[in-house]
Amino acid sequence: MTEPTSQTHHIKPSDLTTLVQNILIGNGVPSDNAKIVADCLVQADLRGVDTHGSNRIPSYMERVRQKVLDPAASPQLSQVTPVVAQVDGHNAFGFVAAHQGMKHAIEMAEVYGIGMVSVKHSNHFGMSAWLVQQAVDAGMLSLVFTNSSPALPVWGGKEKLMGVSPIACGAPAGNERPFILDMAPSVAARGKIYKALRRGEKIPQDWALDADGNRTEDPARALEGVMLPMGGPKGSALSIMMDVFSGVFSGAAFAGHVTNPYDPSKPADVGHFLVAIKPDLFMSVENFKSRMDYLYQRVVGCEKMEGVDRIYYPGEIEQITRDRRLEEGIPFTEAEIAGLNREAEMVGVEKLRYE
C-alpha cells in the first residue's frame, strides 16, 4: 500500500457533507445533530477556513472514543429573563449547543429586539463565522464570543494561559455583501499550525515561539511553545475579554482551564457568549440595509495605497472563496482524505473517492 501524498484533490461539498454526517452518526451522534455539525464543518471548508473544517473530525472522534465528549448529549436551555437565556451544553458538541443558543437568541430578538445567550459545559464549535452567518441569514446583527484552551501568554508573561479565542460579529446588508468579522487575538489561528503540521509545511517565524522562547518555523515546536498575540498587549487584552464573557460569566472553565480539543483526556468545558440584535431598533430595516451598503461601497471603493489592487470588506475573501469552491470543489491533500477515510472505515460507512 502506497503512502498518501500531499497531492491535492477537489471534493464535492455534498460528498464531503455526507461523509462527515455518516461518520458522526456512526459514532453515536443523533442524525439531526450530525447534520448541524457536518454543515458547520463544511461551511468552514467552503470559506477556506480549512483549519476549522472537516479535518477536525479525527480529533473530535477520538474525544468521543475516549468518552470525554458525549455524542448523544442534548443541551438544555433555561430562560433567565425575556431577553436572556442560558444553555447547558452537557458536554455535547459545541456546534449543537451554540446552534441552539443562537437560534433562541434570534427568536428573542425577533420579539424584543435583542437576545443574549450564555453557553456553558460546551466544546469547540469550529469557525465562529457560521454562527454569525446563522444570524445574518435571519436578518440579525450578532456578537459571537467563545473561550478556548491555553495557547498564548498574557502580555509580559511566558506561560500558556489564554486561548486564541476568536472574536466575531456580523450585520446583514441590502444589495452588497454582509459584514462578517471572525478573527483570533493571535497573529495566526492555532489551527493553522495544526494544518501545517498535518501537511508537513513550515510556518512563518512571527506566529509562535517554541518551548525555549525562540521563534520557530517548525509547527511541532510551535505547538510545544506559545502563540504570539497580535498587536502585543492589545491581542492579549482581547483574549482576556473572551475569557470574561465566555468563561467567567457563563460558569464554564476559564483562566487556562479549558481543555485543548486535541487532548482526549478530559471534557473541555468551553463557554460561549451569543447576542442577536434586530436591525430596525432605531430605523427601518430598509434604511439600515441601505446604510450598510453605503459603508461597503465606501470601504472597498476608497483610495488604495501603492501596490494594492483591491480592498476587501471583512468576510468578503471568505465569501468569494465559498462561491468558487461551490463550483470547483474543496481542495484536500491525499493525506487529509486518508485521515477522514480511516474514520469512515472504523464505523463502516462509504469512504471518499477521488480520481
mmCIF file of C-alpha atoms in Angstrom:
data_model
loop_
_atom_site.group_PDB
_atom_site.id
_atom_site.type_symbol
_atom_site.label_atom_id
_atom_site.label_comp_id
_atom_site.label_asym_id
_atom_site.label_seq_id
_atom_site.Cartn_x
_atom_site.Cartn_y
_atom_site.Cartn_z
ATOM 1 C CA MET A 1 0.000 0.000 0.000
ATOM 2 C CA THR A 2 1.420 3.386 -1.002
ATOM 3 C CA GLU A 3 1.656 6.244 1.455
ATOM 4 C CA PRO A 4 -0.712 9.167 0.868
ATOM 5 C CA THR A 5 0.923 12.189 -0.723
ATOM 6 C CA SER A 6 0.432 15.929 -0.458
ATOM 7 C CA GLN A 7 -1.191 15.986 -3.917
ATOM 8 C CA THR A 8 -4.450 17.947 -3.820
ATOM 9 C CA HIS A 9 -7.844 16.687 -4.977
ATOM 10 C CA HIS A 10 -11.105 18.632 -5.120
ATOM 11 C CA ILE A 11 -14.046 17.090 -3.272
ATOM 12 C CA LYS A 12 -17.689 17.941 -3.924
ATOM 13 C CA PRO A 13 -19.197 19.746 -0.908
ATOM 14 C CA SER A 14 -22.214 17.414 -0.955
ATOM 15 C CA ASP A 15 -19.991 14.318 -0.887
ATOM 16 C CA LEU A 16 -17.971 15.749 1.998
ATOM 17 C CA THR A 17 -21.099 16.660 3.965
ATOM 18 C CA THR A 18 -22.496 13.144 3.513
ATOM 19 C CA LEU A 19 -19.226 11.555 4.645
ATOM 20 C CA VAL A 20 -18.885 13.716 7.763
ATOM 21 C CA GLN A 21 -22.532 13.239 8.681
ATOM 22 C CA ASN A 22 -22.259 9.457 8.308
ATOM 23 C CA ILE A 23 -19.083 9.327 10.418
ATOM 24 C CA LEU A 24 -20.813 11.293 13.160
ATOM 25 C CA ILE A 25 -23.917 9.094 13.093
ATOM 26 C CA GLY A 26 -21.654 6.033 13.179
ATOM 27 C CA ASN A 27 -20.138 7.396 16.376
ATOM 28 C CA GLY A 28 -23.476 7.808 18.136
ATOM 29 C CA VAL A 29 -24.458 11.362 17.158
ATOM 30 C CA PRO A 30 -28.228 11.723 16.547
ATOM 31 C CA SER A 31 -28.923 12.420 12.873
ATOM 32 C CA ASP A 32 -30.302 15.950 13.418
ATOM 33 C CA ASN A 33 -27.231 16.920 15.442
ATOM 34 C CA ALA A 34 -24.915 15.209 12.947
ATOM 35 C CA LYS A 35 -26.407 17.367 10.197
ATOM 36 C CA ILE A 36 -25.696 20.554 12.199
ATOM 37 C CA VAL A 37 -22.079 19.560 12.880
ATOM 38 C CA ALA A 38 -21.420 18.411 9.313
ATOM 39 C CA ASP A 39 -22.945 21.554 7.801
ATOM 40 C CA CYS A 40 -20.864 23.807 10.064
ATOM 41 C CA LEU A 41 -17.604 21.987 9.309
ATOM 42 C CA VAL A 42 -18.182 22.001 5.557
ATOM 43 C CA GLN A 43 -19.115 25.710 5.701
ATOM 44 C CA ALA A 44 -15.626 26.317 7.117
ATOM 45 C CA ASP A 45 -14.079 24.276 4.300
ATOM 46 C CA LEU A 46 -16.082 26.208 1.719
ATOM 47 C CA ARG A 47 -14.968 29.554 3.161
ATOM 48 C CA GLY A 48 -11.322 28.478 3.020
ATOM 49 C CA VAL A 49 -11.038 28.159 6.798
ATOM 50 C CA ASP A 50 -9.633 24.640 6.402
ATOM 51 C CA THR A 51 -8.170 24.772 9.912
ATOM 52 C CA HIS A 52 -11.679 24.585 11.365
ATOM 53 C CA GLY A 53 -13.328 22.300 8.830
ATOM 54 C CA SER A 54 -13.771 18.587 8.230
ATOM 55 C CA ASN A 55 -10.155 17.800 9.086
ATOM 56 C CA ARG A 56 -11.175 18.295 12.722
ATOM 57 C CA ILE A 57 -13.234 15.093 12.570
ATOM 58 C CA PRO A 58 -10.425 12.678 13.637
ATOM 59 C CA SER A 59 -9.670 14.706 16.779
ATOM 60 C CA TYR A 60 -13.373 15.079 17.604
ATOM 61 C CA MET A 61 -13.987 11.359 17.130
ATOM 62 C CA GLU A 62 -11.033 10.480 19.339
ATOM 63 C CA ARG A 63 -12.607 12.571 22.091
ATOM 64 C CA VAL A 64 -15.839 10.622 21.584
ATOM 65 C CA ARG A 65 -13.978 7.296 21.728
ATOM 66 C CA GLN A 66 -12.230 8.367 24.929
ATOM 67 C CA LYS A 67 -15.646 9.314 26.380
ATOM 68 C CA VAL A 68 -14.692 12.923 27.106
ATOM 69 C CA LEU A 69 -17.256 14.270 24.608
ATOM 70 C CA ASP A 70 -20.818 12.962 24.737
ATOM 71 C CA PRO A 71 -22.045 12.406 21.160
ATOM 72 C CA ALA A 72 -25.660 11.854 22.223
ATOM 73 C CA ALA A 73 -25.976 14.720 24.733
ATOM 74 C CA SER A 74 -28.887 17.146 24.477
ATOM 75 C CA PRO A 75 -28.079 20.716 25.524
ATOM 76 C CA GLN A 76 -30.611 22.207 27.958
ATOM 77 C CA LEU A 77 -31.931 25.752 27.612
ATOM 78 C CA SER A 78 -33.084 27.822 30.599
ATOM 79 C CA GLN A 79 -34.859 31.166 30.246
ATOM 80 C CA VAL A 80 -33.425 33.771 32.642
ATOM 81 C CA THR A 81 -35.298 36.919 31.563
ATOM 82 C CA PRO A 82 -37.403 37.617 28.463
ATOM 83 C CA VAL A 83 -34.220 38.546 26.571
ATOM 84 C CA VAL A 84 -31.601 36.389 28.333
ATOM 85 C CA ALA A 85 -31.178 32.606 28.358
ATOM 86 C CA GLN A 86 -28.512 30.055 29.176
ATOM 87 C CA VAL A 87 -27.670 26.770 27.505
ATOM 88 C CA ASP A 88 -26.023 23.979 29.488
ATOM 89 C CA GLY A 89 -24.239 22.020 26.782
ATOM 90 C CA HIS A 90 -23.979 18.888 28.930
ATOM 91 C CA ASN A 91 -20.680 18.161 27.132
ATOM 92 C CA ALA A 92 -22.342 17.909 23.714
ATOM 93 C CA PHE A 93 -20.690 19.058 20.509
ATOM 94 C CA GLY A 94 -20.116 22.810 20.678
ATOM 95 C CA PHE A 95 -21.791 23.170 17.288
ATOM 96 C CA VAL A 96 -25.044 21.765 18.673
ATOM 97 C CA ALA A 97 -25.044 23.839 21.878
ATOM 98 C CA ALA A 98 -24.099 27.062 20.069
ATOM 99 C CA HIS A 99 -26.613 26.481 17.249
ATOM 100 C CA GLN A 100 -29.385 26.084 19.821
ATOM 101 C CA GLY A 101 -28.170 29.182 21.660
ATOM 102 C CA MET A 102 -28.068 31.395 18.571
ATOM 103 C CA LYS A 103 -31.433 30.078 17.367
ATOM 104 C CA HIS A 104 -33.000 31.115 20.664
ATOM 105 C CA ALA A 105 -31.173 34.464 20.703
ATOM 106 C CA ILE A 106 -32.671 35.181 17.269
ATOM 107 C CA GLU A 107 -36.146 34.186 18.459
ATOM 108 C CA MET A 108 -35.886 36.555 21.450
ATOM 109 C CA ALA A 109 -34.570 39.364 19.242
ATOM 110 C CA GLU A 110 -37.485 38.977 16.840
ATOM 111 C CA VAL A 111 -39.862 39.758 19.725
ATOM 112 C CA TYR A 112 -37.876 42.094 21.972
ATOM 113 C CA GLY A 113 -35.211 43.497 19.647
ATOM 114 C CA ILE A 114 -32.288 41.754 21.338
ATOM 115 C CA GLY A 115 -31.482 38.294 22.630
ATOM 116 C CA MET A 116 -28.482 37.153 24.674
ATOM 117 C CA VAL A 117 -27.490 33.568 25.406
ATOM 118 C CA SER A 118 -24.657 32.273 27.547
ATOM 119 C CA VAL A 119 -23.451 28.695 26.980
ATOM 120 C CA LYS A 120 -21.531 26.553 29.481
ATOM 121 C CA HIS A 121 -20.169 22.992 29.556
ATOM 122 C CA SER A 122 -19.746 23.027 25.785
ATOM 123 C CA ASN A 123 -16.991 22.033 23.349
ATOM 124 C CA HIS A 124 -15.077 23.537 20.435
ATOM 125 C CA PHE A 125 -17.530 24.892 17.849
ATOM 126 C CA GLY A 126 -15.157 25.373 14.926
ATOM 127 C CA MET A 127 -15.326 28.538 12.849
ATOM 128 C CA SER A 128 -17.224 31.371 14.576
ATOM 129 C CA ALA A 129 -18.378 32.782 11.228
ATOM 130 C CA TRP A 130 -21.003 30.058 10.813
ATOM 131 C CA LEU A 131 -22.830 31.389 13.892
ATOM 132 C CA VAL A 132 -22.572 34.945 12.575
ATOM 133 C CA GLN A 133 -23.958 33.673 9.264
ATOM 134 C CA GLN A 134 -26.838 31.984 11.109
ATOM 135 C CA ALA A 135 -27.812 35.388 12.499
ATOM 136 C CA VAL A 136 -27.233 37.212 9.187
ATOM 137 C CA ASP A 137 -29.462 34.691 7.408
ATOM 138 C CA ALA A 138 -32.178 35.591 9.932
ATOM 139 C CA GLY A 139 -31.659 39.298 9.211
ATOM 140 C CA MET A 140 -29.903 39.974 12.525
ATOM 141 C CA LEU A 141 -26.733 41.660 13.742
ATOM 142 C CA SER A 142 -24.742 39.465 16.096
ATOM 143 C CA LEU A 143 -21.862 39.146 18.532
ATOM 144 C CA VAL A 144 -20.205 35.732 18.925
ATOM 145 C CA PHE A 145 -17.578 35.114 21.620
ATOM 146 C CA THR A 146 -16.022 31.876 22.840
ATOM 147 C CA ASN A 147 -13.085 30.961 25.027
ATOM 148 C CA SER A 148 -10.604 28.189 24.306
ATOM 149 C CA SER A 149 -7.684 26.206 25.659
ATOM 150 C CA PRO A 150 -4.404 27.901 26.702
ATOM 151 C CA ALA A 151 -2.239 28.823 23.732
ATOM 152 C CA LEU A 152 -0.778 32.281 24.245
ATOM 153 C CA PRO A 153 0.717 34.194 27.174
ATOM 154 C CA VAL A 154 -0.729 37.338 28.667
ATOM 155 C CA TRP A 155 1.384 40.382 27.819
ATOM 156 C CA GLY A 156 4.543 40.199 29.896
ATOM 157 C CA GLY A 157 4.095 36.517 30.764
ATOM 158 C CA LYS A 158 5.736 33.447 29.253
ATOM 159 C CA GLU A 159 3.342 30.586 30.035
ATOM 160 C CA LYS A 160 0.310 29.435 28.065
ATOM 161 C CA LEU A 161 -2.671 30.938 29.847
ATOM 162 C CA MET A 162 -5.207 32.489 27.458
ATOM 163 C CA GLY A 163 -6.817 30.901 24.420
ATOM 164 C CA VAL A 164 -6.622 32.159 20.854
ATOM 165 C CA SER A 165 -10.347 32.683 21.278
ATOM 166 C CA PRO A 166 -11.980 34.284 18.231
ATOM 167 C CA ILE A 167 -13.996 37.470 18.382
ATOM 168 C CA ALA A 168 -16.743 37.516 15.768
ATOM 169 C CA CYS A 169 -19.636 39.738 14.795
ATOM 170 C CA GLY A 170 -21.758 40.499 11.780
ATOM 171 C CA ALA A 171 -24.510 42.524 10.178
ATOM 172 C CA PRO A 172 -26.759 41.979 7.154
ATOM 173 C CA ALA A 173 -26.761 44.308 4.169
ATOM 174 C CA GLY A 174 -29.033 45.032 1.217
ATOM 175 C CA ASN A 175 -27.515 44.503 -2.236
ATOM 176 C CA GLU A 176 -23.900 44.263 -1.058
ATOM 177 C CA ARG A 177 -22.116 41.564 0.917
ATOM 178 C CA PRO A 178 -22.839 41.331 4.665
ATOM 179 C CA PHE A 179 -20.266 42.371 7.252
ATOM 180 C CA ILE A 180 -18.735 39.240 8.837
ATOM 181 C CA LEU A 181 -15.751 39.592 11.162
ATOM 182 C CA ASP A 182 -14.134 36.446 12.587
ATOM 183 C CA MET A 183 -10.618 36.807 13.931
ATOM 184 C CA ALA A 184 -8.328 35.385 16.590
ATOM 185 C CA PRO A 185 -6.437 37.658 19.009
ATOM 186 C CA SER A 186 -3.204 35.922 17.980
ATOM 187 C CA VAL A 187 -1.070 36.645 14.913
ATOM 188 C CA ALA A 188 -2.465 33.424 13.412
ATOM 189 C CA ALA A 189 -5.085 30.899 14.479
ATOM 190 C CA ARG A 190 -3.619 27.864 16.210
ATOM 191 C CA GLY A 191 -5.496 25.656 13.770
ATOM 192 C CA LYS A 192 -3.163 26.934 11.044
ATOM 193 C CA ILE A 193 -0.240 25.421 12.927
ATOM 194 C CA TYR A 194 -2.023 22.061 13.181
ATOM 195 C CA LYS A 195 -2.748 22.309 9.455
ATOM 196 C CA ALA A 196 0.934 22.973 8.686
ATOM 197 C CA LEU A 197 1.937 20.025 10.873
ATOM 198 C CA ARG A 198 -0.579 17.773 9.119
ATOM 199 C CA ARG A 199 0.719 18.821 5.693
ATOM 200 C CA GLY A 200 4.423 18.801 6.578
ATOM 201 C CA GLU A 201 4.750 22.542 5.955
ATOM 202 C CA LYS A 202 6.707 25.284 7.710
ATOM 203 C CA ILE A 203 5.071 28.267 9.411
ATOM 204 C CA PRO A 204 6.097 31.964 9.368
ATOM 205 C CA GLN A 205 8.510 32.863 12.161
ATOM 206 C CA ASP A 206 6.258 35.551 13.609
ATOM 207 C CA TRP A 207 3.439 33.142 14.507
ATOM 208 C CA ALA A 208 4.770 31.395 17.598
ATOM 209 C CA LEU A 209 7.649 30.694 19.981
ATOM 210 C CA ASP A 210 8.984 27.239 20.835
ATOM 211 C CA ALA A 211 9.280 25.885 24.380
ATOM 212 C CA ASP A 212 12.585 27.741 24.807
ATOM 213 C CA GLY A 213 11.062 31.081 23.815
ATOM 214 C CA ASN A 214 12.636 31.190 20.352
ATOM 215 C CA ARG A 215 10.844 31.994 17.100
ATOM 216 C CA THR A 216 10.328 28.867 15.029
ATOM 217 C CA GLU A 217 9.216 27.721 11.585
ATOM 218 C CA ASP A 218 8.560 24.181 12.866
ATOM 219 C CA PRO A 219 4.849 23.659 13.664
ATOM 220 C CA ALA A 220 5.625 20.795 16.063
ATOM 221 C CA ARG A 221 7.976 23.007 18.085
ATOM 222 C CA ALA A 222 5.461 25.846 17.919
ATOM 223 C CA LEU A 223 2.781 23.641 19.482
ATOM 224 C CA GLU A 224 5.172 22.922 22.357
ATOM 225 C CA GLY A 225 5.553 26.667 22.921
ATOM 226 C CA VAL A 226 3.159 29.613 22.739
ATOM 227 C CA MET A 227 1.260 31.562 20.105
ATOM 228 C CA LEU A 228 2.072 35.250 19.742
ATOM 229 C CA PRO A 229 -0.712 37.795 20.338
ATOM 230 C CA MET A 230 -1.444 40.289 17.583
ATOM 231 C CA GLY A 231 -0.587 43.861 18.484
ATOM 232 C CA GLY A 232 1.204 42.826 21.671
ATOM 233 C CA PRO A 233 -0.858 43.890 24.716
ATOM 234 C CA LYS A 234 -3.930 44.556 22.538
ATOM 235 C CA GLY A 235 -4.228 40.937 21.411
ATOM 236 C CA SER A 236 -3.564 39.777 24.957
ATOM 237 C CA ALA A 237 -6.354 42.004 26.299
ATOM 238 C CA LEU A 238 -8.808 40.714 23.679
ATOM 239 C CA SER A 239 -8.086 37.113 24.701
ATOM 240 C CA ILE A 240 -8.809 38.027 28.333
ATOM 241 C CA MET A 241 -12.057 39.726 27.248
ATOM 242 C CA MET A 242 -13.157 36.485 25.566
ATOM 243 C CA ASP A 243 -12.489 34.629 28.819
ATOM 244 C CA VAL A 244 -14.514 37.150 30.862
ATOM 245 C CA PHE A 245 -17.655 36.955 28.728
ATOM 246 C CA SER A 246 -17.428 33.308 27.641
ATOM 247 C CA GLY A 247 -15.885 31.650 30.690
ATOM 248 C CA VAL A 248 -16.231 33.663 33.899
ATOM 249 C CA PHE A 249 -19.715 34.981 33.068
ATOM 250 C CA SER A 250 -21.146 31.665 31.821
ATOM 251 C CA GLY A 251 -19.914 29.326 34.552
ATOM 252 C CA ALA A 252 -17.691 27.392 32.127
ATOM 253 C CA ALA A 253 -13.952 26.808 32.527
ATOM 254 C CA PHE A 254 -11.685 29.871 32.354
ATOM 255 C CA ALA A 255 -8.214 31.188 33.305
ATOM 256 C CA GLY A 256 -6.365 28.451 31.442
ATOM 257 C CA HIS A 257 -8.601 25.513 32.421
ATOM 258 C CA VAL A 258 -10.353 24.860 29.082
ATOM 259 C CA THR A 259 -9.140 21.562 27.598
ATOM 260 C CA ASN A 260 -7.478 21.502 24.171
ATOM 261 C CA PRO A 261 -9.771 19.906 21.529
ATOM 262 C CA TYR A 262 -6.822 17.694 20.516
ATOM 263 C CA ASP A 263 -6.442 16.439 24.121
ATOM 264 C CA PRO A 264 -8.715 13.402 24.636
ATOM 265 C CA SER A 265 -8.034 13.147 28.383
ATOM 266 C CA LYS A 266 -10.935 15.142 29.871
ATOM 267 C CA PRO A 267 -14.002 17.246 28.982
ATOM 268 C CA ALA A 268 -13.306 20.702 27.543
ATOM 269 C CA ASP A 269 -15.962 22.803 29.374
ATOM 270 C CA VAL A 270 -15.865 25.599 26.786
ATOM 271 C CA GLY A 271 -18.065 28.676 27.245
ATOM 272 C CA HIS A 272 -19.758 30.834 24.592
ATOM 273 C CA PHE A 273 -21.473 34.242 24.613
ATOM 274 C CA LEU A 274 -24.004 34.971 21.860
ATOM 275 C CA VAL A 275 -26.041 38.077 21.084
ATOM 276 C CA ALA A 276 -28.565 38.672 18.301
ATOM 277 C CA ILE A 277 -29.859 42.188 17.580
ATOM 278 C CA LYS A 278 -32.732 43.245 15.344
ATOM 279 C CA PRO A 279 -31.545 45.922 12.881
ATOM 280 C CA ASP A 280 -34.726 48.025 12.947
ATOM 281 C CA LEU A 281 -34.495 49.178 16.564
ATOM 282 C CA PHE A 282 -33.604 52.743 15.586
ATOM 283 C CA MET A 283 -34.643 52.953 11.924
ATOM 284 C CA SER A 284 -36.388 50.885 9.266
ATOM 285 C CA VAL A 285 -34.763 47.688 8.017
ATOM 286 C CA GLU A 286 -34.573 49.218 4.532
ATOM 287 C CA ASN A 287 -32.737 52.279 5.860
ATOM 288 C CA PHE A 288 -30.327 50.131 7.860
ATOM 289 C CA LYS A 289 -29.508 47.931 4.881
ATOM 290 C CA SER A 290 -29.057 50.969 2.644
ATOM 291 C CA ARG A 291 -26.602 52.411 5.160
ATOM 292 C CA MET A 292 -24.730 49.088 5.308
ATOM 293 C CA ASP A 293 -24.497 49.056 1.505
ATOM 294 C CA TYR A 294 -23.095 52.585 1.572
ATOM 295 C CA LEU A 295 -20.499 51.554 4.172
ATOM 296 C CA TYR A 296 -19.442 48.618 1.981
ATOM 297 C CA GLN A 297 -19.114 50.851 -1.079
ATOM 298 C CA ARG A 298 -17.076 53.429 0.826
ATOM 299 C CA VAL A 299 -14.715 50.786 2.234
ATOM 300 C CA VAL A 300 -13.994 48.866 -0.961
ATOM 301 C CA GLY A 301 -14.033 51.991 -3.114
ATOM 302 C CA CYS A 302 -11.651 54.116 -1.074
ATOM 303 C CA GLU A 303 -8.353 55.322 -2.485
ATOM 304 C CA LYS A 304 -5.815 52.477 -2.485
ATOM 305 C CA MET A 305 -2.287 52.611 -1.170
ATOM 306 C CA GLU A 306 0.562 51.808 -3.553
ATOM 307 C CA GLY A 307 0.741 48.145 -4.549
ATOM 308 C CA VAL A 308 -2.876 47.334 -3.591
ATOM 309 C CA ASP A 309 -5.112 46.108 -6.418
ATOM 310 C CA ARG A 310 -8.312 45.623 -4.435
ATOM 311 C CA ILE A 311 -9.700 46.414 -0.995
ATOM 312 C CA TYR A 312 -11.810 43.699 0.605
ATOM 313 C CA TYR A 313 -14.591 44.078 3.179
ATOM 314 C CA PRO A 314 -14.336 41.901 6.321
ATOM 315 C CA GLY A 315 -15.508 38.396 5.410
ATOM 316 C CA GLU A 316 -15.512 39.109 1.668
ATOM 317 C CA ILE A 317 -12.489 36.982 0.755
ATOM 318 C CA GLU A 318 -14.067 34.005 2.530
ATOM 319 C CA GLN A 319 -17.374 34.582 0.736
ATOM 320 C CA ILE A 320 -15.593 34.726 -2.630
ATOM 321 C CA THR A 321 -13.749 31.511 -1.747
ATOM 322 C CA ARG A 322 -17.079 29.882 -0.871
ATOM 323 C CA ASP A 323 -18.567 30.828 -4.247
ATOM 324 C CA ARG A 324 -15.539 29.361 -6.043
ATOM 325 C CA ARG A 325 -15.414 26.149 -4.014
ATOM 326 C CA LEU A 326 -19.106 25.515 -4.539
ATOM 327 C CA GLU A 327 -18.240 25.340 -8.233
ATOM 328 C CA GLU A 328 -14.782 23.738 -8.167
ATOM 329 C CA GLY A 329 -14.959 21.589 -5.043
ATOM 330 C CA ILE A 330 -12.956 21.749 -1.807
ATOM 331 C CA PRO A 331 -9.216 21.001 -2.007
ATOM 332 C CA PHE A 332 -7.864 18.218 0.213
ATOM 333 C CA THR A 333 -4.486 16.526 0.223
ATOM 334 C CA GLU A 334 -4.413 12.738 -0.097
ATOM 335 C CA ALA A 335 -3.131 12.531 3.492
ATOM 336 C CA GLU A 336 -6.154 14.527 4.703
ATOM 337 C CA ILE A 337 -8.554 12.361 2.697
ATOM 338 C CA ALA A 338 -6.888 9.260 4.136
ATOM 339 C CA GLY A 339 -7.465 10.583 7.656
ATOM 340 C CA LEU A 340 -11.171 11.053 7.007
ATOM 341 C CA ASN A 341 -11.422 7.664 5.285
ATOM 342 C CA ARG A 342 -9.884 5.943 8.310
ATOM 343 C CA GLU A 343 -12.717 7.365 10.397
ATOM 344 C CA ALA A 344 -15.238 6.173 7.814
ATOM 345 C CA GLU A 345 -13.717 2.699 7.839
ATOM 346 C CA MET A 346 -13.931 2.483 11.641
ATOM 347 C CA VAL A 347 -17.710 2.834 11.539
ATOM 348 C CA GLY A 348 -18.301 1.028 8.257
ATOM 349 C CA VAL A 349 -19.562 3.881 6.089
ATOM 350 C CA GLU A 350 -18.670 4.676 2.489
ATOM 351 C CA LYS A 351 -15.330 6.424 2.077
ATOM 352 C CA LEU A 352 -14.453 9.466 -0.010
ATOM 353 C CA ARG A 353 -13.318 8.639 -3.510
ATOM 354 C CA TYR A 354 -11.258 10.745 -5.844
ATOM 355 C CA GLU A 355 -9.636 10.329 -9.249
#
